Amino acid sequence: MTILPLARMGNPILRRVAAPIEDPAAPDVAQLAADMLETMRAENGVGLAAPQIGVSRRLIVFRVPAARASGRTDDEPVGETVLVNPEIEPIGTLVSPGWEGCLSIPDLRGMVPRFERIRYRGRTLTGDRIEREAAGFHARVVQHEVDHLDGILYLDRMHDLKFLTYDEEFHHFLEPAAEPEAPHDP
Ligand code: NI
């Protein structure tokens, strides 16, 4: 496995629509997923999309750490997950704001509206179908990573750039006892 350099905002690969993967069980797809997981771990991230390591193909990896999961239905901790050709559909219309960062946009975080509940589908590395319902942080990280496959960055989703901050200034947005540690760095 190899830790790969990350494409950062400005690299045109982050703005391309990534190509579907014809055979999820192909060896080169397994290698790509392994390298992405290794890179995600090295960067201490919770998600990564193939275009972020310079590969314009529809593959994402993510995890939901216990510290980020709300524990509500469909927002429990999730181990490292690989999804090939993921697709999302919202469940309901409720949209919630939440803090996000991105390994391709280092040192910043912003308040991003996302669907609170989604259903997502894709394939595993053995070609099996995977279908899950997700809420809260779990739903947020999947929406963030699938956006990468369509050339969309979280900044594009923001409604108010006053809620864009450097990590080191983030504490100004936390009122004492008003807000738990907000999610970041999907
Ligand atoms: Ni990202």
PDB file of C-alpha atoms and ligand atoms in Angstrom:
ATOM      1  CA  MET A   1       0.000   0.000   0.000  1.00  0.00           C
ATOM      2  CA  THR A   2       1.138   3.485  -0.738  1.00  0.00           C
ATOM      3  CA  ILE A   3       0.375   6.837   0.807  1.00  0.00           C
ATOM      4  CA  LEU A   4      -0.372   9.110  -2.101  1.00  0.00           C
ATOM      5  CA  PRO A   5      -0.097  12.894  -2.380  1.00  0.00           C
ATOM      6  CA  LEU A   6      -3.394  14.741  -2.202  1.00  0.00           C
ATOM      7  CA  ALA A   7      -4.793  16.955  -4.930  1.00  0.00           C
ATOM      8  CA  ARG A   8      -5.640  20.330  -3.453  1.00  0.00           C
ATOM      9  CA  MET A   9      -8.254  22.859  -4.479  1.00  0.00           C
ATOM     10  CA  GLY A  10      -7.222  24.368  -7.802  1.00  0.00           C
ATOM     11  CA  ASN A  11      -6.202  21.037  -9.254  1.00  0.00           C
ATOM     12  CA  PRO A  12      -8.626  20.528 -12.166  1.00  0.00           C
ATOM     13  CA  ILE A  13      -9.109  16.848 -11.350  1.00  0.00           C
ATOM     14  CA  LEU A  14     -11.212  17.945  -8.367  1.00  0.00           C
ATOM     15  CA  ARG A  15     -13.633  19.634 -10.792  1.00  0.00           C
ATOM     16  CA  ARG A  16     -14.132  16.731 -13.171  1.00  0.00           C
ATOM     17  CA  VAL A  17     -16.999  14.245 -13.122  1.00  0.00           C
ATOM     18  CA  ALA A  18     -15.312  10.934 -12.326  1.00  0.00           C
ATOM     19  CA  ALA A  19     -15.838   7.876 -14.530  1.00  0.00           C
ATOM     20  CA  PRO A  20     -17.849   4.831 -13.376  1.00  0.00           C
ATOM     21  CA  ILE A  21     -15.856   1.696 -12.556  1.00  0.00           C
ATOM     22  CA  GLU A  22     -16.838  -1.149 -14.862  1.00  0.00           C
ATOM     23  CA  ASP A  23     -15.571  -4.039 -12.727  1.00  0.00           C
ATOM     24  CA  PRO A  24     -15.565  -3.360  -8.968  1.00  0.00           C
ATOM     25  CA  ALA A  25     -13.731  -6.658  -8.378  1.00  0.00           C
ATOM     26  CA  ALA A  26     -10.800  -5.836 -10.677  1.00  0.00           C
ATOM     27  CA  PRO A  27      -7.360  -5.993  -8.998  1.00  0.00           C
ATOM     28  CA  ASP A  28      -6.505  -2.389  -9.865  1.00  0.00           C
ATOM     29  CA  VAL A  29      -9.656  -1.236  -8.048  1.00  0.00           C
ATOM     30  CA  ALA A  30      -8.624  -3.181  -4.931  1.00  0.00           C
ATOM     31  CA  GLN A  31      -5.186  -1.566  -5.129  1.00  0.00           C
ATOM     32  CA  LEU A  32      -6.717   1.890  -5.498  1.00  0.00           C
ATOM     33  CA  ALA A  33      -8.976   1.311  -2.470  1.00  0.00           C
ATOM     34  CA  ALA A  34      -6.046   0.054  -0.372  1.00  0.00           C
ATOM     35  CA  ASP A  35      -3.976   3.118  -1.240  1.00  0.00           C
ATOM     36  CA  MET A  36      -6.905   5.405  -0.447  1.00  0.00           C
ATOM     37  CA  LEU A  37      -7.465   3.796   2.954  1.00  0.00           C
ATOM     38  CA  GLU A  38      -3.758   4.061   3.738  1.00  0.00           C
ATOM     39  CA  THR A  39      -3.740   7.724   2.723  1.00  0.00           C
ATOM     40  CA  MET A  40      -6.906   8.450   4.738  1.00  0.00           C
ATOM     41  CA  ARG A  41      -5.334   6.895   7.833  1.00  0.00           C
ATOM     42  CA  ALA A  42      -2.077   8.784   7.346  1.00  0.00           C
ATOM     43  CA  GLU A  43      -3.979  12.067   7.084  1.00  0.00           C
ATOM     44  CA  ASN A  44      -6.258  11.164   9.979  1.00  0.00           C
ATOM     45  CA  GLY A  45      -9.252  11.806   7.734  1.00  0.00           C
ATOM     46  CA  VAL A  46     -12.711  10.282   7.855  1.00  0.00           C
ATOM     47  CA  GLY A  47     -13.252  10.089   4.129  1.00  0.00           C
ATOM     48  CA  LEU A  48     -11.506  10.261   0.800  1.00  0.00           C
ATOM     49  CA  ALA A  49     -12.592  10.167  -2.831  1.00  0.00           C
ATOM     50  CA  ALA A  50     -10.411   8.832  -5.652  1.00  0.00           C
ATOM     51  CA  PRO A  51     -10.087  12.200  -7.448  1.00  0.00           C
ATOM     52  CA  GLN A  52      -8.369  13.529  -4.318  1.00  0.00           C
ATOM     53  CA  ILE A  53      -5.441  11.215  -5.039  1.00  0.00           C
ATOM     54  CA  GLY A  54      -5.473  12.037  -8.725  1.00  0.00           C
ATOM     55  CA  VAL A  55      -7.680   9.217 -10.007  1.00  0.00           C
ATOM     56  CA  SER A  56     -10.891  10.289 -11.727  1.00  0.00           C
ATOM     57  CA  ARG A  57     -12.902   7.132 -10.966  1.00  0.00           C
ATOM     58  CA  ARG A  58     -16.038   6.652  -8.852  1.00  0.00           C
ATOM     59  CA  LEU A  59     -14.677   5.191  -5.633  1.00  0.00           C
ATOM     60  CA  ILE A  60     -14.877   6.538  -2.079  1.00  0.00           C
ATOM     61  CA  VAL A  61     -13.686   5.366   1.321  1.00  0.00           C
ATOM     62  CA  PHE A  62     -14.953   6.619   4.659  1.00  0.00           C
ATOM     63  CA  ARG A  63     -15.510   5.801   8.313  1.00  0.00           C
ATOM     64  CA  VAL A  64     -17.645   7.163  11.108  1.00  0.00           C
ATOM     65  CA  PRO A  65     -15.598   7.338  14.308  1.00  0.00           C
ATOM     66  CA  ALA A  66     -17.473   6.872  17.580  1.00  0.00           C
ATOM     67  CA  ALA A  67     -16.581  10.428  18.582  1.00  0.00           C
ATOM     68  CA  ARG A  68     -18.443  11.830  15.557  1.00  0.00           C
ATOM     69  CA  ALA A  69     -21.521   9.601  15.506  1.00  0.00           C
ATOM     70  CA  SER A  70     -24.555  11.049  17.247  1.00  0.00           C
ATOM     71  CA  GLY A  71     -25.702   7.547  18.182  1.00  0.00           C
ATOM     72  CA  ARG A  72     -29.154   8.228  16.776  1.00  0.00           C
ATOM     73  CA  THR A  73     -30.731   5.731  14.384  1.00  0.00           C
ATOM     74  CA  ASP A  74     -28.522   5.257  11.306  1.00  0.00           C
ATOM     75  CA  ASP A  75     -25.781   7.439  12.805  1.00  0.00           C
ATOM     76  CA  GLU A  76     -23.813   4.837  14.707  1.00  0.00           C
ATOM     77  CA  PRO A  77     -20.038   4.362  14.290  1.00  0.00           C
ATOM     78  CA  VAL A  78     -19.082   2.716  10.990  1.00  0.00           C
ATOM     79  CA  GLY A  79     -15.776   1.010  10.253  1.00  0.00           C
ATOM     80  CA  GLU A  80     -13.693   1.668   7.169  1.00  0.00           C
ATOM     81  CA  THR A  81     -15.994   1.292   4.189  1.00  0.00           C
ATOM     82  CA  VAL A  82     -15.167   1.148   0.484  1.00  0.00           C
ATOM     83  CA  LEU A  83     -17.921   2.078  -1.960  1.00  0.00           C
ATOM     84  CA  VAL A  84     -17.632   1.657  -5.705  1.00  0.00           C
ATOM     85  CA  ASN A  85     -19.984   3.659  -7.943  1.00  0.00           C
ATOM     86  CA  PRO A  86     -21.945   5.095  -4.982  1.00  0.00           C
ATOM     87  CA  GLU A  87     -25.349   6.669  -5.497  1.00  0.00           C
ATOM     88  CA  ILE A  88     -27.360   8.728  -3.031  1.00  0.00           C
ATOM     89  CA  GLU A  89     -30.995   9.568  -2.647  1.00  0.00           C
ATOM     90  CA  PRO A  90     -32.310  11.831   0.108  1.00  0.00           C
ATOM     91  CA  ILE A  91     -34.893  10.524   2.551  1.00  0.00           C
ATOM     92  CA  GLY A  92     -37.244  13.384   3.256  1.00  0.00           C
ATOM     93  CA  THR A  93     -36.383  17.015   2.775  1.00  0.00           C
ATOM     94  CA  LEU A  94     -34.783  17.932   6.114  1.00  0.00           C
ATOM     95  CA  VAL A  95     -31.460  19.715   5.640  1.00  0.00           C
ATOM     96  CA  SER A  96     -29.132  20.333   8.585  1.00  0.00           C
ATOM     97  CA  PRO A  97     -26.092  22.606   8.852  1.00  0.00           C
ATOM     98  CA  GLY A  98     -22.829  21.142  10.094  1.00  0.00           C
ATOM     99  CA  TRP A  99     -19.111  21.867  10.087  1.00  0.00           C
ATOM    100  CA  GLU A 100     -16.948  20.214   7.453  1.00  0.00           C
ATOM    101  CA  GLY A 101     -13.361  20.251   6.393  1.00  0.00           C
ATOM    102  CA  CYS A 102     -11.644  18.593   3.460  1.00  0.00           C
ATOM    103  CA  LEU A 103      -8.180  17.120   2.972  1.00  0.00           C
ATOM    104  CA  SER A 104      -8.050  18.967  -0.359  1.00  0.00           C
ATOM    105  CA  ILE A 105      -8.727  22.301   1.384  1.00  0.00           C
ATOM    106  CA  PRO A 106      -6.399  22.154   4.388  1.00  0.00           C
ATOM    107  CA  ASP A 107      -6.661  24.274   7.537  1.00  0.00           C
ATOM    108  CA  LEU A 108     -10.195  25.499   6.819  1.00  0.00           C
ATOM    109  CA  ARG A 109     -13.642  24.448   7.856  1.00  0.00           C
ATOM    110  CA  GLY A 110     -17.077  25.681   6.933  1.00  0.00           C
ATOM    111  CA  MET A 111     -20.747  25.307   7.791  1.00  0.00           C
ATOM    112  CA  VAL A 112     -22.425  23.212   5.106  1.00  0.00           C
ATOM    113  CA  PRO A 113     -26.090  22.244   4.708  1.00  0.00           C
ATOM    114  CA  ARG A 114     -26.652  18.537   3.995  1.00  0.00           C
ATOM    115  CA  PHE A 115     -29.609  16.202   3.872  1.00  0.00           C
ATOM    116  CA  GLU A 116     -30.135  14.805   7.349  1.00  0.00           C
ATOM    117  CA  ARG A 117     -31.144  11.367   6.071  1.00  0.00           C
ATOM    118  CA  ILE A 118     -30.138   9.531   2.918  1.00  0.00           C
ATOM    119  CA  ARG A 119     -30.152   6.095   1.351  1.00  0.00           C
ATOM    120  CA  TYR A 120     -26.986   5.141  -0.482  1.00  0.00           C
ATOM    121  CA  ARG A 121     -26.104   2.276  -2.750  1.00  0.00           C
ATOM    122  CA  GLY A 122     -22.936   1.013  -4.328  1.00  0.00           C
ATOM    123  CA  ARG A 123     -20.736  -2.022  -4.781  1.00  0.00           C
ATOM    124  CA  THR A 124     -18.103  -3.591  -2.593  1.00  0.00           C
ATOM    125  CA  LEU A 125     -14.699  -4.734  -3.845  1.00  0.00           C
ATOM    126  CA  THR A 126     -16.170  -8.201  -4.381  1.00  0.00           C
ATOM    127  CA  GLY A 127     -18.894  -6.754  -6.563  1.00  0.00           C
ATOM    128  CA  ASP A 128     -21.641  -7.281  -3.995  1.00  0.00           C
ATOM    129  CA  ARG A 129     -24.367  -4.692  -3.696  1.00  0.00           C
ATOM    130  CA  ILE A 130     -24.343  -2.538  -0.608  1.00  0.00           C
ATOM    131  CA  GLU A 131     -27.347  -0.461   0.446  1.00  0.00           C
ATOM    132  CA  ARG A 132     -27.668   1.490   3.663  1.00  0.00           C
ATOM    133  CA  GLU A 133     -29.667   4.239   5.256  1.00  0.00           C
ATOM    134  CA  ALA A 134     -27.656   6.924   6.978  1.00  0.00           C
ATOM    135  CA  ALA A 135     -28.377   9.957   9.117  1.00  0.00           C
ATOM    136  CA  GLY A 136     -26.411  12.725  10.778  1.00  0.00           C
ATOM    137  CA  PHE A 137     -22.626  12.544  10.444  1.00  0.00           C
ATOM    138  CA  HIS A 138     -22.761   9.248   8.535  1.00  0.00           C
ATOM    139  CA  ALA A 139     -25.054  10.857   5.948  1.00  0.00           C
ATOM    140  CA  ARG A 140     -22.873  13.981   5.854  1.00  0.00           C
ATOM    141  CA  VAL A 141     -19.593  12.215   5.140  1.00  0.00           C
ATOM    142  CA  VAL A 142     -21.113  10.146   2.335  1.00  0.00           C
ATOM    143  CA  GLN A 143     -22.670  13.248   0.732  1.00  0.00           C
ATOM    144  CA  HIS A 144     -19.318  15.073   0.973  1.00  0.00           C
ATOM    145  CA  GLU A 145     -17.371  12.225  -0.647  1.00  0.00           C
ATOM    146  CA  VAL A 146     -19.897  11.554  -3.421  1.00  0.00           C
ATOM    147  CA  ASP A 147     -19.821  15.275  -4.231  1.00  0.00           C
ATOM    148  CA  HIS A 148     -16.088  14.852  -4.960  1.00  0.00           C
ATOM    149  CA  LEU A 149     -17.007  12.340  -7.687  1.00  0.00           C
ATOM    150  CA  ASP A 150     -19.107  15.023  -9.340  1.00  0.00           C
ATOM    151  CA  GLY A 151     -16.496  17.766  -9.145  1.00  0.00           C
ATOM    152  CA  ILE A 152     -18.188  19.530  -6.216  1.00  0.00           C
ATOM    153  CA  LEU A 153     -16.361  20.895  -3.166  1.00  0.00           C
ATOM    154  CA  TYR A 154     -18.017  21.743   0.151  1.00  0.00           C
ATOM    155  CA  LEU A 155     -17.397  25.438  -0.441  1.00  0.00           C
ATOM    156  CA  ASP A 156     -19.824  25.236  -3.383  1.00  0.00           C
ATOM    157  CA  ARG A 157     -22.551  24.064  -0.980  1.00  0.00           C
ATOM    158  CA  MET A 158     -22.094  26.825   1.593  1.00  0.00           C
ATOM    159  CA  HIS A 159     -24.806  29.443   1.938  1.00  0.00           C
ATOM    160  CA  ASP A 160     -22.840  31.975   3.961  1.00  0.00           C
ATOM    161  CA  LEU A 161     -19.066  32.408   3.766  1.00  0.00           C
ATOM    162  CA  LYS A 162     -19.111  34.137   7.155  1.00  0.00           C
ATOM    163  CA  PHE A 163     -19.169  30.567   8.430  1.00  0.00           C
ATOM    164  CA  LEU A 164     -15.868  29.706   6.763  1.00  0.00           C
ATOM    165  CA  THR A 165     -12.977  29.718   9.211  1.00  0.00           C
ATOM    166  CA  TYR A 166      -9.402  28.651   9.724  1.00  0.00           C
ATOM    167  CA  ASP A 167      -9.199  25.741  12.162  1.00  0.00           C
ATOM    168  CA  GLU A 168      -7.204  27.867  14.575  1.00  0.00           C
ATOM    169  CA  GLU A 169     -10.018  30.439  14.738  1.00  0.00           C
ATOM    170  CA  PHE A 170     -12.805  27.867  14.941  1.00  0.00           C
ATOM    171  CA  HIS A 171     -13.158  28.220  18.710  1.00  0.00           C
ATOM    172  CA  HIS A 172     -14.779  31.623  18.153  1.00  0.00           C
ATOM    173  CA  PHE A 173     -17.811  29.801  16.761  1.00  0.00           C
ATOM    174  CA  LEU A 174     -18.262  27.639  19.829  1.00  0.00           C
ATOM    175  CA  GLU A 175     -20.326  29.271  22.508  1.00  0.00           C
ATOM    176  CA  PRO A 176     -19.661  27.927  25.985  1.00  0.00           C
ATOM    177  CA  ALA A 177     -21.882  24.948  26.711  1.00  0.00           C
ATOM    178  CA  ALA A 178     -24.057  25.803  23.713  1.00  0.00           C
ATOM    179  CA  GLU A 179     -22.729  23.416  21.120  1.00  0.00           C
ATOM    180  CA  PRO A 180     -20.990  20.073  21.340  1.00  0.00           C
ATOM    181  CA  GLU A 181     -17.797  19.478  19.418  1.00  0.00           C
ATOM    182  CA  ALA A 182     -18.921  19.877  15.841  1.00  0.00           C
ATOM    183  CA  PRO A 183     -18.019  17.401  13.118  1.00  0.00           C
ATOM    184  CA  HIS A 184     -15.143  18.335  10.867  1.00  0.00           C
ATOM    185  CA  ASP A 185     -12.823  16.976   8.230  1.00  0.00           C
ATOM    186  CA  PRO A 186     -15.048  14.556   6.380  1.00  0.00           C
TER     187      PRO A 186
HETATM  188 NI    NI B   1     -13.264  16.424   0.836  1.00  0.00          NI
END
